[in-house]
Coordinates of C-alpha atoms and ligand atoms in Angstrom, one line a residue:
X1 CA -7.8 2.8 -23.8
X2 CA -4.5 5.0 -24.9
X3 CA -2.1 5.6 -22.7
X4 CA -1.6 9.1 -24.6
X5 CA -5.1 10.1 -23.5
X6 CA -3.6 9.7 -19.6
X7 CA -2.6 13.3 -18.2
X8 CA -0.5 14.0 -15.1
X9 CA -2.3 13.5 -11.8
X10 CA -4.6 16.2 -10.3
X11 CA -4.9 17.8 -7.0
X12 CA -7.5 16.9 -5.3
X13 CA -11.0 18.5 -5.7
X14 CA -11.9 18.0 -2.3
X15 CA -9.2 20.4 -1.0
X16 CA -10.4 21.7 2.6
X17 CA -8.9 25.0 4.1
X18 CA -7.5 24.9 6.2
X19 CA -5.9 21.4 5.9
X20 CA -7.4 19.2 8.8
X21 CA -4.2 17.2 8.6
X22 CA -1.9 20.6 9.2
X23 CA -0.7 21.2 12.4
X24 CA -2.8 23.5 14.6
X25 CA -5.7 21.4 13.3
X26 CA -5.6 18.4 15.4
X27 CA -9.1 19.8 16.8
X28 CA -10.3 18.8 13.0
X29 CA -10.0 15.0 13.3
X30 CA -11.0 12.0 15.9
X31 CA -8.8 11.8 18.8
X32 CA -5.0 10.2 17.8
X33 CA -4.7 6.2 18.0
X34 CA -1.0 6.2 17.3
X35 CA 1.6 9.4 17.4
X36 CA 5.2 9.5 17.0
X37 CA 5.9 12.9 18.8
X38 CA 9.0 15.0 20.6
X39 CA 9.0 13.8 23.9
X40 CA 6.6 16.2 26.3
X41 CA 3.8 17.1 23.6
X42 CA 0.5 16.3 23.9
X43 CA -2.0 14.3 22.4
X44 CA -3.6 15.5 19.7
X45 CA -1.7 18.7 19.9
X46 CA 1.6 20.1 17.5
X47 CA 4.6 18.4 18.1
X48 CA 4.3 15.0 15.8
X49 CA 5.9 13.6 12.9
X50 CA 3.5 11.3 12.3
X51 CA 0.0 10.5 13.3
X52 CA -2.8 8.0 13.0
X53 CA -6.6 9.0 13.6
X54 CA -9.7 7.5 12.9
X55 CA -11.4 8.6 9.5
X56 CA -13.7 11.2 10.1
X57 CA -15.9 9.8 7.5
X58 CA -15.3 6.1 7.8
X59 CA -16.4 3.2 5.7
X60 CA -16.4 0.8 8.8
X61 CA -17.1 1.4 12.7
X62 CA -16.4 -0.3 15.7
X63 CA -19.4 0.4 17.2
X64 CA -21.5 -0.9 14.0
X65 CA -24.5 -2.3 14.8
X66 CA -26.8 -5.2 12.8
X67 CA -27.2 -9.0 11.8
X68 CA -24.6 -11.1 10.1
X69 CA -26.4 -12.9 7.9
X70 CA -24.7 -15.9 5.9
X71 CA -27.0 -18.8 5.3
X72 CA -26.4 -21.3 3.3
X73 CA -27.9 -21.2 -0.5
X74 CA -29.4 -18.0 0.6
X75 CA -28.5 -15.3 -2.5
X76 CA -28.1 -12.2 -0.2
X77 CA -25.4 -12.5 2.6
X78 CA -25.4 -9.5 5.1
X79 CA -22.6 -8.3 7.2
X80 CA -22.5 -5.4 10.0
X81 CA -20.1 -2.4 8.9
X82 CA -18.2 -3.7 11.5
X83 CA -14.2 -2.5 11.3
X84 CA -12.4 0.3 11.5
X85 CA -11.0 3.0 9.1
X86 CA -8.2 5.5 10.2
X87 CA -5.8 7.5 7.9
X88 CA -2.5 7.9 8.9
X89 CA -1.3 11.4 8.0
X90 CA 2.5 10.9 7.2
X91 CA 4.4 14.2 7.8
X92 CA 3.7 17.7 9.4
X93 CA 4.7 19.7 6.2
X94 CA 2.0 19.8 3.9
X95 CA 3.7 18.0 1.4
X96 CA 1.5 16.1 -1.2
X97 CA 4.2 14.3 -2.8
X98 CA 5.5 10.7 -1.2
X99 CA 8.8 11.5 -2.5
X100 CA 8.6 14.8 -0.6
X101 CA 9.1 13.0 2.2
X102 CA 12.8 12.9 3.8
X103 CA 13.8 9.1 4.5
X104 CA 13.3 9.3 8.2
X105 CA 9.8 10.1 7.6
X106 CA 9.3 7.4 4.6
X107 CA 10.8 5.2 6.8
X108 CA 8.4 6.1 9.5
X109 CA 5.3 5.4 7.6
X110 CA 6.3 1.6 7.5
X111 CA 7.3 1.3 10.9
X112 CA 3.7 3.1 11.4
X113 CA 1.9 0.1 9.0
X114 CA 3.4 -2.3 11.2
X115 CA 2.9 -0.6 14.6
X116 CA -1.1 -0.6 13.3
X117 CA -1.6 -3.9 12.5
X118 CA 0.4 -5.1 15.8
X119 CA -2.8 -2.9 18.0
X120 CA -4.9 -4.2 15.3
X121 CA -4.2 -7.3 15.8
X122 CA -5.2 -7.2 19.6
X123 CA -8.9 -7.3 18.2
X124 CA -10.3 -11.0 17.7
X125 CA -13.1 -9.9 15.5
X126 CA -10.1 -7.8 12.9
X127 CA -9.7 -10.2 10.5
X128 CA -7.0 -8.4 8.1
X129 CA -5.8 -4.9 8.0
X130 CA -5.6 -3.4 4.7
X131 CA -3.3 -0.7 4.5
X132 CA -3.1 1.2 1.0
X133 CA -2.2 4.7 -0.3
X134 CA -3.8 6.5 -2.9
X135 CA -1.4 9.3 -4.7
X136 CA -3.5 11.4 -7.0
X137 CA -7.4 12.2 -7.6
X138 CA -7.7 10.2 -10.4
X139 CA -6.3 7.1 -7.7
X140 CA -9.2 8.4 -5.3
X141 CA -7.2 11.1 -3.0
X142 CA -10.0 13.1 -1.5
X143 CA -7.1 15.2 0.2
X144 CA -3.8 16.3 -0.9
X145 CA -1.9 16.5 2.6
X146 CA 0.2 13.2 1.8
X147 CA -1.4 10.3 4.1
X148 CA -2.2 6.2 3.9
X149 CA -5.1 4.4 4.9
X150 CA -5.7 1.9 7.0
X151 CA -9.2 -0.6 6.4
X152 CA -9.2 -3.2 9.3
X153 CA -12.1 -5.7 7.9
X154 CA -13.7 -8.4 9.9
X155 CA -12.8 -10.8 6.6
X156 CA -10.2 -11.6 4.5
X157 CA -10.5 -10.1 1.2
X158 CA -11.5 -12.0 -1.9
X159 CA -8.1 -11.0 -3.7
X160 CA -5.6 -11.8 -0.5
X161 CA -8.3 -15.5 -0.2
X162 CA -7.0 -15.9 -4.0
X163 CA -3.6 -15.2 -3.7
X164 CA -3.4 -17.4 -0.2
X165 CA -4.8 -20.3 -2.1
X166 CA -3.2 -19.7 -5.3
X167 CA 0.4 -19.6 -3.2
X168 CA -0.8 -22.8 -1.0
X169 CA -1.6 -25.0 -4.1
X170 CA 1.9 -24.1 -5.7
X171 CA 3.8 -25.2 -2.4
X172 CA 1.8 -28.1 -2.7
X173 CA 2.8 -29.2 -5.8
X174 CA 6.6 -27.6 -5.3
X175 CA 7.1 -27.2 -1.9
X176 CA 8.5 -23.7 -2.8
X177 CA 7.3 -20.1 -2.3
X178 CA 5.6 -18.9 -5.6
X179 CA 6.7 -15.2 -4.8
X180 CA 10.7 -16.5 -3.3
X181 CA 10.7 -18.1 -6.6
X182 CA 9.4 -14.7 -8.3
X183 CA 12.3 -13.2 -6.5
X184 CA 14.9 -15.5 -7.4
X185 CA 14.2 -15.8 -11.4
X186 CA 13.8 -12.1 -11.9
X187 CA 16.8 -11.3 -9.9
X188 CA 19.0 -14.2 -12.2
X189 CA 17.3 -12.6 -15.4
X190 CA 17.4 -9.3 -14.3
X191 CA 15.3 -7.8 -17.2
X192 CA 12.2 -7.0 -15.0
X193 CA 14.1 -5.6 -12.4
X194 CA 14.0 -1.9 -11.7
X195 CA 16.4 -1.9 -8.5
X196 CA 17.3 -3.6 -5.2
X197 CA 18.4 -3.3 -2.0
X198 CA 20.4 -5.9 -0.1
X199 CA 17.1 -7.4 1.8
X200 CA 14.2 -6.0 -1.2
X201 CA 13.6 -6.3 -4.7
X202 CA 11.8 -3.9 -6.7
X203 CA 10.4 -5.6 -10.4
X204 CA 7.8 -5.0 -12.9
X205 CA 4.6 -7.0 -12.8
X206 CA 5.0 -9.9 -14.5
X207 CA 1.4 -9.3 -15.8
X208 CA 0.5 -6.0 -15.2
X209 CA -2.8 -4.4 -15.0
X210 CA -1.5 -1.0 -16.2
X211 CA 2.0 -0.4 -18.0
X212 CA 4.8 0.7 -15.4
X213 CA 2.9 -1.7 -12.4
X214 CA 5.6 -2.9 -10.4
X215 CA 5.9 -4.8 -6.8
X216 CA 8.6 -4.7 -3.9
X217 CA 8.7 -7.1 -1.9
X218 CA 11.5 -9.0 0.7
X219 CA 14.1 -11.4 -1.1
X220 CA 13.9 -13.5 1.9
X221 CA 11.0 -15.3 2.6
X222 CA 8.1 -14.3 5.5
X223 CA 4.8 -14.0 5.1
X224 CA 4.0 -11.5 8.1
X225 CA 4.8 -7.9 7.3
X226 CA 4.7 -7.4 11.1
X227 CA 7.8 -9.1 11.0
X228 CA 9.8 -5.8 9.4
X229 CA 12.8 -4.5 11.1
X230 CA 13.8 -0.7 11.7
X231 CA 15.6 -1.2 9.7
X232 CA 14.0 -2.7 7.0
X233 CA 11.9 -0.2 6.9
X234 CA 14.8 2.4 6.0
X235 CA 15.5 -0.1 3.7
X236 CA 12.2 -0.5 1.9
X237 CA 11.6 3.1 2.3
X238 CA 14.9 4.0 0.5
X239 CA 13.8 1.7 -2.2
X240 CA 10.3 2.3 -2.4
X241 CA 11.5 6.5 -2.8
X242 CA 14.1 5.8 -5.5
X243 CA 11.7 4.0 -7.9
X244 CA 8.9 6.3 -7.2
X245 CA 10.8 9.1 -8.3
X246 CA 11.8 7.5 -11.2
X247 CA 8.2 6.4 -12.2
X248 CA 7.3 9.9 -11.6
X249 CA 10.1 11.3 -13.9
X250 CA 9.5 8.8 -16.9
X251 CA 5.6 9.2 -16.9
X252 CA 5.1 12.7 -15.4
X253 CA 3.8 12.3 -11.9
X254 CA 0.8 9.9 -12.7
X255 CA -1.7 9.1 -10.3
X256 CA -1.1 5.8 -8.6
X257 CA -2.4 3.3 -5.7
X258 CA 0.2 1.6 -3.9
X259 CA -1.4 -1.6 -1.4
X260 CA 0.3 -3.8 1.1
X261 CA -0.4 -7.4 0.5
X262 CA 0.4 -9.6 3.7
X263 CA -0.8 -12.2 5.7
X264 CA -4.4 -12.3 7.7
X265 CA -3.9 -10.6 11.4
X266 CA -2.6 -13.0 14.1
X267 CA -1.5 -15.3 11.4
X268 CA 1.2 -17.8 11.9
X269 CA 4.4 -17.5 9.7
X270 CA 3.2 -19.2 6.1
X271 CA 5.4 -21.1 4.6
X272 CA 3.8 -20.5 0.7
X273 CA 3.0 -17.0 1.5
X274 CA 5.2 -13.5 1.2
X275 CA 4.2 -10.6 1.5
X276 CA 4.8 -7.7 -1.1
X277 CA 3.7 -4.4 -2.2
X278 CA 1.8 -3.7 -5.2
X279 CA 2.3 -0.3 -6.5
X280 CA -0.7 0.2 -9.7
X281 CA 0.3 3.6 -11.5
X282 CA -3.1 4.9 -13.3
X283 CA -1.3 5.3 -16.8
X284 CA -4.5 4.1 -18.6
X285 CA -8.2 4.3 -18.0
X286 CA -10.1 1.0 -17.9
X287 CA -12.5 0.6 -19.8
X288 CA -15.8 -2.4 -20.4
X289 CA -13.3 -5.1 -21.3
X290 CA -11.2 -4.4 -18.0
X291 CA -13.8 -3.6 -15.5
X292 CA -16.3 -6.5 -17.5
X293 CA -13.9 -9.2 -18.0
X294 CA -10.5 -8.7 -16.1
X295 CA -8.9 -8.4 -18.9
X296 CA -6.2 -5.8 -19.1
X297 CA -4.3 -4.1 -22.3
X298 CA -1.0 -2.6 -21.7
X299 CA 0.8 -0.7 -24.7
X300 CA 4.0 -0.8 -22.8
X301 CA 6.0 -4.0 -21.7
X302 CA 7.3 -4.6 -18.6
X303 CA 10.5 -5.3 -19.9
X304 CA 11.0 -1.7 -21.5
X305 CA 8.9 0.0 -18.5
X306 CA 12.1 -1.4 -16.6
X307 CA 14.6 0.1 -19.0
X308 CA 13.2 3.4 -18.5
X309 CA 12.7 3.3 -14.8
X310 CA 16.5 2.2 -14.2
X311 CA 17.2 4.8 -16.6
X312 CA 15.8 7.8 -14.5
X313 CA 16.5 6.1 -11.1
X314 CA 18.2 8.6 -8.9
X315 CA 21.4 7.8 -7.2
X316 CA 21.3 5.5 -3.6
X317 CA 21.2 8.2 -0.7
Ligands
ZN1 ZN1 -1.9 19.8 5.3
ZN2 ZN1 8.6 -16.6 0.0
ZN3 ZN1 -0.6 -9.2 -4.1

């Protein structure tokens, strides 16, 4: 695995024309679940700056039928394709750049995220909403029209189970957040550190998968993203735009994922959990020993990837 052998990312191949997520093709997708809109449009008409619809090809279904099927010692467990899948289609301009957007609409894509998971939320058999973005075919963009996805699952994924017991058994034994204390070292050491905001840090993985990884997350503690202020999500946004660009500067627009890591749905505040954002830039291509054993090879540490991000970051707006 090189890092030289990594190009720029692609558009997508799947390109459609004209772009269902355009305006004027509202007719092209399932009907709107959430719309921020001028006042007196109508639904699934023009006149939004940000929608949400149900995927048109979606991996889970509310109406899925079938057995659940979880015996115990039996090898093969079975689950319906019970959820629900909708993208949520970030601006009107078909821009396929994040950091295209202008910060209103940035902003608007979190405040969206945690308008979701609130309706979400409403359903007793959604266990977690995941909510992710894919920049990029190489980071599985089927269409360029910049948009997020949102996976509501009737479980709790493997990797949020680890992380929930992985932060409970450190309070345990501290009685501290793992990731407030994450926050607090790297903002004394500073060397991990790309930039910050007053309420949100932005730092290199610690351990990252692929050279230039790096997570945001809140400097003060909470676990429940649904918590997030207008505010904030100005705030994050801001931040969130700032590094991008400068990620996109120092490694020539790679492909990347980014995924929002928070508590289940209708979960109380935790006291050992915080949620973050995990932004995984594709600037290498894994190979047996990472998809066979976990194990990951970076050529570039995360304490220069920070020197050259700070570098290039643009000036605060
Ligand atoms: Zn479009
Ligand atoms: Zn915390
Ligand atoms: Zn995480």
């Amino acid at each position: 695995m090189t890092l030289e052998g990594v190009e720029p990312r692609h558009r997508t191949n799947g390109e459609r024309q004209p772009c269902p997520f355009c305006p004027g093709q509202e007719h092209d997708t399932p009907h709107e679940s959430l719309a921020y809109r001028t006042p007196g449009s109508r639904p699934d008409g023009p006149g939004w700056q940000l929608r949400v619809v149900p995927n048109k090809f979606p991996a889970l279904r509310p109406d899925a039928g079938g057995t659940f099927c979880a015996v115990e010692g039996m090898v093969f467990l079975t689950t319906p394709g019970f959820g629900r899948a909708e993208v949520l289609i970030e601006c009107p301009e078909h821009l396929t750049a994040p950091t295209a957007l202008s910060p209103n609409q940035f902003a608007a894509v979190f405040r969206a995220y945690r308008d979701r998971m609130y309706t979400l939320a409403e359903d007793p058999y959604l266990a977690y909403a995941a909510l992710f973005k894919n920049v990029g075919a190489e980071a599985g963009a089927s269409l360029g029209h910049t948009h997020s996805q949102i996976i509501a699952l009737p479980v709790v994924p493997e990797s949020i189970e680890a992380e929930l017991s992985g932060s409970d058994a450190f309070f345990a034994r501290t009685a501290r957040c793992v990731f407030c204390d994450l926050a607090s070292r790297e903002l004394a050491d500073g060397e991990r550190v790309v930039a910050r905001s007053e309420h949100f840090l932005a730092v290199m993985a610690y351990a990252p998968r692929y050279a230039y990884e790096f997570w945001v997350l809140p400097i003060s503690h909470t676990s429940r993203y649904e918590t997030l202020t207008d505010a904030d999500a100005h705030e994050l946004a801001a931040l969130m735009r700032r590094v991008l660009v400068a990620l996109d500067k120092v490694r020539s627009e790679p492909a990347y994922n980014w995924f929002l890591h928070t508590a289940p749905l209708r979960s109380a505040e935790l006291p050992h959990y915080h949620w973050h954002i995990e932004v995984l830039p594709r600037t290498a291509r894994p190979a047996g020993l990472e998809w066979g054993y976990g194990c990951f090879i970076t050529t570039v540490s995360p304490e220069q990837a920070a020197t050259e991000l700070r570098l290039a970051l643009p000036p605060v707006a």
